[in-house]
C-alpha atoms as a printed R data frame, in Angstrom:
    type eleno elety resid chain resno       x       y       z
1   ATOM     1    CA   LEU     A     1  -5.902  11.572  -8.292
2   ATOM     2    CA   MET     A     2  -3.759  10.528 -11.259
3   ATOM     3    CA   ALA     A     3  -5.300   7.021 -11.289
4   ATOM     4    CA   GLY     A     4  -8.786   8.580 -11.155
5   ATOM     5    CA   ILE     A     5  -8.032  10.818 -14.130
6   ATOM     6    CA   VAL     A     6  -6.680   7.874 -16.158
7   ATOM     7    CA   ILE     A     7  -9.750   5.746 -15.350
8   ATOM     8    CA   TYR     A     8 -12.032   8.677 -16.254
9   ATOM     9    CA   LEU     A     9 -10.342   9.250 -19.633
10  ATOM    10    CA   CYS     A    10 -10.344   5.536 -20.463
11  ATOM    11    CA   ALA     A    11 -14.023   5.332 -19.471
12  ATOM    12    CA   ILE     A    12 -14.851   8.153 -21.914
13  ATOM    13    CA   VAL     A    13 -13.036   6.310 -24.718
14  ATOM    14    CA   LEU     A    14 -14.905   3.067 -23.970
15  ATOM    15    CA   VAL     A    15 -18.309   4.767 -23.703
16  ATOM    16    CA   ARG     A    16 -17.814   6.519 -27.052
17  ATOM    17    CA   THR     A    17 -16.529   3.353 -28.709
18  ATOM    18    CA   TYR     A    18 -18.666   0.590 -27.147
19  ATOM    19    CA   GLY     A    19 -21.341   2.368 -25.080
20  ATOM    20    CA   SER     A    20 -23.992   2.437 -27.826
21  ATOM    21    CA   PRO     A    21 -23.722  -0.870 -29.696
22  ATOM    22    CA   ALA     A    22 -26.073  -1.852 -32.497
23  ATOM    23    CA   GLU     A    23 -29.110  -3.769 -31.296
24  ATOM    24    CA   ASP     A    24 -28.227  -6.747 -33.490
25  ATOM    25    CA   ASP     A    25 -24.740  -6.949 -31.902
26  ATOM    26    CA   PRO     A    26 -24.487 -10.311 -30.050
27  ATOM    27    CA   ASP     A    27 -22.766  -8.443 -27.175
28  ATOM    28    CA   PHE     A    28 -25.420  -5.713 -26.959
29  ATOM    29    CA   GLU     A    29 -26.424  -6.558 -23.352
30  ATOM    30    CA   PHE     A    30 -22.817  -6.880 -22.219
31  ATOM    31    CA   PHE     A    31 -21.793  -3.454 -23.574
32  ATOM    32    CA   ARG     A    32 -24.999  -1.783 -22.329
33  ATOM    33    CA   HIS     A    33 -24.357  -3.270 -18.890
34  ATOM    34    CA   LYS     A    34 -20.622  -2.512 -18.684
35  ATOM    35    CA   PHE     A    35 -20.012   0.624 -20.795
36  ATOM    36    CA   HIS     A    36 -23.394   2.370 -21.063
37  ATOM    37    CA   ASN     A    37 -22.213   5.631 -19.411
38  ATOM    38    CA   VAL     A    38 -19.027   7.087 -17.917
39  ATOM    39    CA   PRO     A    39 -19.655   6.191 -14.221
40  ATOM    40    CA   THR     A    40 -20.564   2.599 -15.157
41  ATOM    41    CA   ALA     A    41 -17.489   2.307 -17.405
42  ATOM    42    CA   MET     A    42 -15.279   3.769 -14.646
43  ATOM    43    CA   PHE     A    43 -16.581   1.187 -12.187
44  ATOM    44    CA   THR     A    44 -15.995  -1.590 -14.741
45  ATOM    45    CA   LEU     A    45 -12.419  -0.407 -15.314
46  ATOM    46    CA   PHE     A    46 -11.807  -0.162 -11.574
47  ATOM    47    CA   GLU     A    47 -13.072  -3.756 -11.209
48  ATOM    48    CA   ILE     A    48 -10.750  -4.930 -13.983
49  ATOM    49    CA   MET     A    49  -7.757  -3.058 -12.522
50  ATOM    50    CA   SER     A    50  -8.251  -4.238  -8.934
51  ATOM    51    CA   SER     A    51  -9.039  -7.857  -9.841
52  ATOM    52    CA   PRO     A    52  -8.196  -8.590 -13.482
53  ATOM    53    CA   THR     A    53 -10.258 -11.796 -13.797
54  ATOM    54    CA   LEU     A    54 -11.498 -11.726 -17.379
55  ATOM    55    CA   GLN     A    55 -13.550 -14.946 -17.356
56  ATOM    56    CA   PHE     A    56 -16.803 -12.981 -17.701
57  ATOM    57    CA   TYR     A    57 -15.309 -10.982 -20.604
58  ATOM    58    CA   ARG     A    58 -14.020 -13.952 -22.625
59  ATOM    59    CA   GLU     A    59 -16.741 -14.168 -25.291
60  ATOM    60    CA   PRO     A    60 -17.177 -10.423 -25.962
61  ATOM    61    CA   LEU     A    61 -13.408  -9.919 -26.058
62  ATOM    62    CA   GLY     A    62 -13.050 -12.760 -28.543
63  ATOM    63    CA   ARG     A    63 -15.299 -10.863 -30.947
64  ATOM    64    CA   HIS     A    64 -13.674  -7.445 -30.381
65  ATOM    65    CA   PRO     A    65  -9.849  -7.605 -30.745
66  ATOM    66    CA   MET     A    66  -9.456  -3.831 -30.315
67  ATOM    67    CA   LEU     A    67 -11.105  -4.094 -26.909
68  ATOM    68    CA   VAL     A    68  -8.713  -6.940 -26.018
69  ATOM    69    CA   GLY     A    69  -5.702  -4.715 -26.720
70  ATOM    70    CA   PHE     A    70  -7.241  -1.838 -24.784
71  ATOM    71    CA   ILE     A    71  -8.039  -4.005 -21.714
72  ATOM    72    CA   ILE     A    72  -4.576  -5.632 -21.717
73  ATOM    73    CA   ALA     A    73  -2.839  -2.237 -21.923
74  ATOM    74    CA   PHE     A    74  -5.133  -0.859 -19.227
75  ATOM    75    CA   VAL     A    75  -4.494  -3.790 -16.867
76  ATOM    76    CA   LEU     A    76  -0.727  -3.650 -17.368
77  ATOM    77    CA   PHE     A    77  -0.342   0.095 -16.967
78  ATOM    78    CA   GLY     A    78  -3.124   0.303 -14.375
79  ATOM    79    CA   SER     A    79  -1.527  -2.379 -12.218
80  ATOM    80    CA   PHE     A    80   1.889  -0.733 -12.460
81  ATOM    81    CA   GLY     A    81   0.269   2.599 -11.673
82  ATOM    82    CA   MET     A    82  -1.548   1.248  -8.624
83  ATOM    83    CA   ASN     A    83   1.594  -0.536  -7.412
84  ATOM    84    CA   GLY     A    84   3.594   2.651  -7.850
85  ATOM    85    CA   LEU     A    85   0.920   4.665  -6.081
86  ATOM    86    CA   LEU     A    86   0.744   2.264  -3.131
87  ATOM    87    CA   THR     A    87   4.536   2.042  -2.916
88  ATOM    88    CA   GLY     A    88   4.785   5.839  -2.946
89  ATOM    89    CA   VAL     A    89   2.153   6.250  -0.222
90  ATOM    90    CA   ILE     A    90   3.744   3.589   1.994
91  ATOM    91    CA   SER     A    91   7.269   4.990   1.465
92  ATOM    92    CA   GLU     A    92   6.112   8.510   2.258
93  ATOM    93    CA   SER     A    93   4.390   7.282   5.420
94  ATOM    94    CA   ILE     A    94   7.546   5.443   6.552
95  ATOM    95    CA   ILE     A    95   9.734   8.487   5.829
96  ATOM    96    CA   ASP     A    96   7.351  10.792   7.725
97  ATOM    97    CA   LYS     A    97   7.308   8.480  10.747
98  ATOM    98    CA   ASN     A    98  11.085   8.176  10.667
99  ATOM    99    CA   GLN     A    99  11.496  11.973  10.487
100 ATOM   100    CA   ALA     A   100   9.084  12.398  13.408
101 ATOM   101    CA   ARG     A   101  11.050   9.810  15.424
102 ATOM   102    CA   ILE     A   102  14.362  11.538  14.655
103 ATOM   103    CA   GLU     A   103  12.902  14.920  15.630
104 ATOM   104    CA   GLU     A   104  11.502  13.499  18.873
105 ATOM   105    CA   HIS     A   105  14.866  11.900  19.666
106 ATOM   106    CA   ARG     A   106  16.632  15.221  18.984
107 ATOM   107    CA   HIS     A   107  14.281  17.093  21.342
108 ATOM   108    CA   GLU     A   108  14.872  14.474  24.005
109 ATOM   109    CA   ARG     A   109  18.648  14.829  23.636
110 ATOM   110    CA   GLU     A   110  18.401  18.618  23.782
111 ATOM   111    CA   SER     A   111  16.331  18.555  26.960
112 ATOM   112    CA   LYS     A   112  18.771  16.061  28.551
113 ATOM   113    CA   ARG     A   113  21.654  18.296  27.496
114 ATOM   114    CA   ARG     A   114  20.094  21.400  29.079
115 ATOM   115    CA   LEU     A   115  19.339  19.474  32.276
116 ATOM   116    CA   LEU     A   116  22.896  18.112  32.408
117 ATOM   117    CA   GLU     A   117  24.324  21.628  31.965
118 ATOM   118    CA   GLN     A   118  22.121  22.946  34.774
119 ATOM   119    CA   CYS     A   119  22.990  20.078  37.144
120 ATOM   120    CA   SER     A   120  26.699  20.391  36.279
121 ATOM   121    CA   ASN     A   121  26.606  24.084  37.192
122 ATOM   122    CA   GLU     A   122  24.868  23.289  40.493
123 ATOM   123    CA   LEU     A   123  27.419  20.567  41.325
124 ATOM   124    CA   PHE     A   124  30.289  22.905  40.456
125 ATOM   125    CA   ASP     A   125  28.830  25.495  42.872
126 ATOM   126    CA   GLU     A   126  29.053  22.886  45.647
127 ATOM   127    CA   LEU     A   127  32.637  21.853  44.780
128 ATOM   128    CA   HIS     A   128  34.527  25.018  43.834
129 ATOM   129    CA   ASN     A   129  36.974  26.760  46.188
130 ATOM   130    CA   GLY     A   130  35.476  30.246  46.058
131 ATOM   131    CA   GLU     A   131  37.691  31.283  43.157
132 ATOM   132    CA   GLY     A   132  35.559  29.583  40.518
133 ATOM   133    CA   ARG     A   133  37.707  26.493  40.052
134 ATOM   134    CA   VAL     A   134  38.118  22.957  41.406
135 ATOM   135    CA   ASP     A   135  41.293  20.912  41.818
136 ATOM   136    CA   GLN     A   136  41.729  17.352  40.559
137 ATOM   137    CA   LYS     A   137  41.754  15.894  44.100
138 ATOM   138    CA   THR     A   138  38.340  17.398  44.919
139 ATOM   139    CA   LEU     A   139  36.919  15.921  41.729
140 ATOM   140    CA   ILE     A   140  38.312  12.471  42.571
141 ATOM   141    CA   ASP     A   141  36.934  12.733  46.144
142 ATOM   142    CA   HIS     A   142  33.463  13.557  44.730
143 ATOM   143    CA   LYS     A   143  33.507  10.881  42.033
144 ATOM   144    CA   ASP     A   144  30.282   9.363  43.404
145 ATOM   145    CA   ASP     A   145  28.475  12.724  43.211
146 ATOM   146    CA   ILE     A   146  29.469  13.098  39.551
147 ATOM   147    CA   ALA     A   147  28.374   9.510  38.804
148 ATOM   148    CA   MET     A   148  25.059  10.290  40.515
149 ATOM   149    CA   LEU     A   149  24.745  13.405  38.319
150 ATOM   150    CA   PHE     A   150  24.882  11.225  35.197
151 ATOM   151    CA   SER     A   151  22.364   8.696  36.521
152 ATOM   152    CA   SER     A   152  19.947  11.403  37.755
153 ATOM   153    CA   VAL     A   153  19.788  12.881  34.247
154 ATOM   154    CA   GLY     A   154  19.410   9.399  32.739
155 ATOM   155    CA   VAL     A   155  22.682   9.481  30.810
156 ATOM   156    CA   ALA     A   156  24.775   6.363  30.302
157 ATOM   157    CA   PHE     A   157  28.414   6.836  31.311
158 ATOM   158    CA   PRO     A   158  30.727   4.083  32.627
159 ATOM   159    CA   THR     A   159  32.012   4.929  36.126
160 ATOM   160    CA   TYR     A   160  35.471   3.473  35.405
161 ATOM   161    CA   ASP     A   161  35.973   6.304  32.868
162 ATOM   162    CA   LEU     A   162  35.595   9.029  35.491
163 ATOM   163    CA   ASP     A   163  39.324   9.163  36.389
164 ATOM   164    CA   HIS     A   164  40.219   9.675  32.717
165 ATOM   165    CA   MET     A   165  37.421  12.205  32.459
166 ATOM   166    CA   PHE     A   166  38.926  14.336  35.251
167 ATOM   167    CA   LYS     A   167  42.222  14.529  33.352
168 ATOM   168    CA   ALA     A   168  40.375  15.384  30.153
169 ATOM   169    CA   LEU     A   169  38.480  18.209  31.902
170 ATOM   170    CA   ASP     A   170  41.752  19.972  32.755
171 ATOM   171    CA   TYR     A   171  42.317  21.527  29.320
172 ATOM   172    CA   LYS     A   172  45.096  23.801  30.575
173 ATOM   173    CA   SER     A   173  46.911  20.949  32.392
174 ATOM   174    CA   ASP     A   174  47.442  23.110  35.485
175 ATOM   175    CA   GLY     A   175  45.679  20.773  37.940
176 ATOM   176    CA   TRP     A   176  42.589  22.978  38.132
177 ATOM   177    CA   VAL     A   177  39.224  22.776  36.375
178 ATOM   178    CA   GLU     A   178  37.212  25.951  35.829
179 ATOM   179    CA   ARG     A   179  33.419  26.143  35.597
180 ATOM   180    CA   ALA     A   180  33.306  26.374  31.786
181 ATOM   181    CA   GLU     A   181  35.725  23.441  31.457
182 ATOM   182    CA   PHE     A   182  33.743  21.366  33.949
183 ATOM   183    CA   VAL     A   183  30.307  21.949  32.400
184 ATOM   184    CA   HIS     A   184  31.477  21.728  28.783
185 ATOM   185    CA   GLY     A   185  33.588  18.625  29.472
186 ATOM   186    CA   ILE     A   186  30.810  16.718  31.236
187 ATOM   187    CA   VAL     A   187  28.287  17.502  28.496
188 ATOM   188    CA   GLU     A   188  30.686  16.613  25.670
189 ATOM   189    CA   LEU     A   189  31.775  13.355  27.270
190 ATOM   190    CA   CYS     A   190  28.202  12.044  27.334
191 ATOM   191    CA   GLU     A   191  27.291  10.591  23.942
192 ATOM   192    CA   ASP     A   192  23.587  10.553  24.847
193 ATOM   193    CA   VAL     A   193  23.348  14.332  24.853
194 ATOM   194    CA   ARG     A   194  25.770  15.453  22.143
195 ATOM   195    CA   PRO     A   195  24.032  17.508  19.466
196 ATOM   196    CA   MET     A   196  22.912  15.453  16.440
């Protein structure tokens, strides 16, 4: 939009300055062809900005130094403007895609986390002693079930860490693990599902 406005304003200046040359001007045909009206001048400026090859303009520019200065300034600022515009559009697109990827990854982690909490609760229901807690020995005996819980949810967790995990789950150090400790501990020990 900004580039369009700049081209439009520059086209108006060129049409008013060079759009109606005197008939005895040696560059009469050139100016009538290139700067006769605003749309034609805008197209000419767009051509110059997108591909600044001035071979065709050499003779008329040689006879009109003010036009030379105008075209040089337009090409320089126009090129910088277009580069800035393209860079901005590309950067914004990359940032948007990255944000979408981060958001998708966060949703995936959240859904894995909820599933892990649900499966942990179900496993605890199978293991507990009727009083809502499990001893360390039962956890060690069911190490394979807990490892299977991680793999079923699709969470990476090294099996050799399970023994250390059982000690970490016993926050009170009384040899027993309650439901809240079990579920919270399993979820927190899995890096794949920690909140971002």
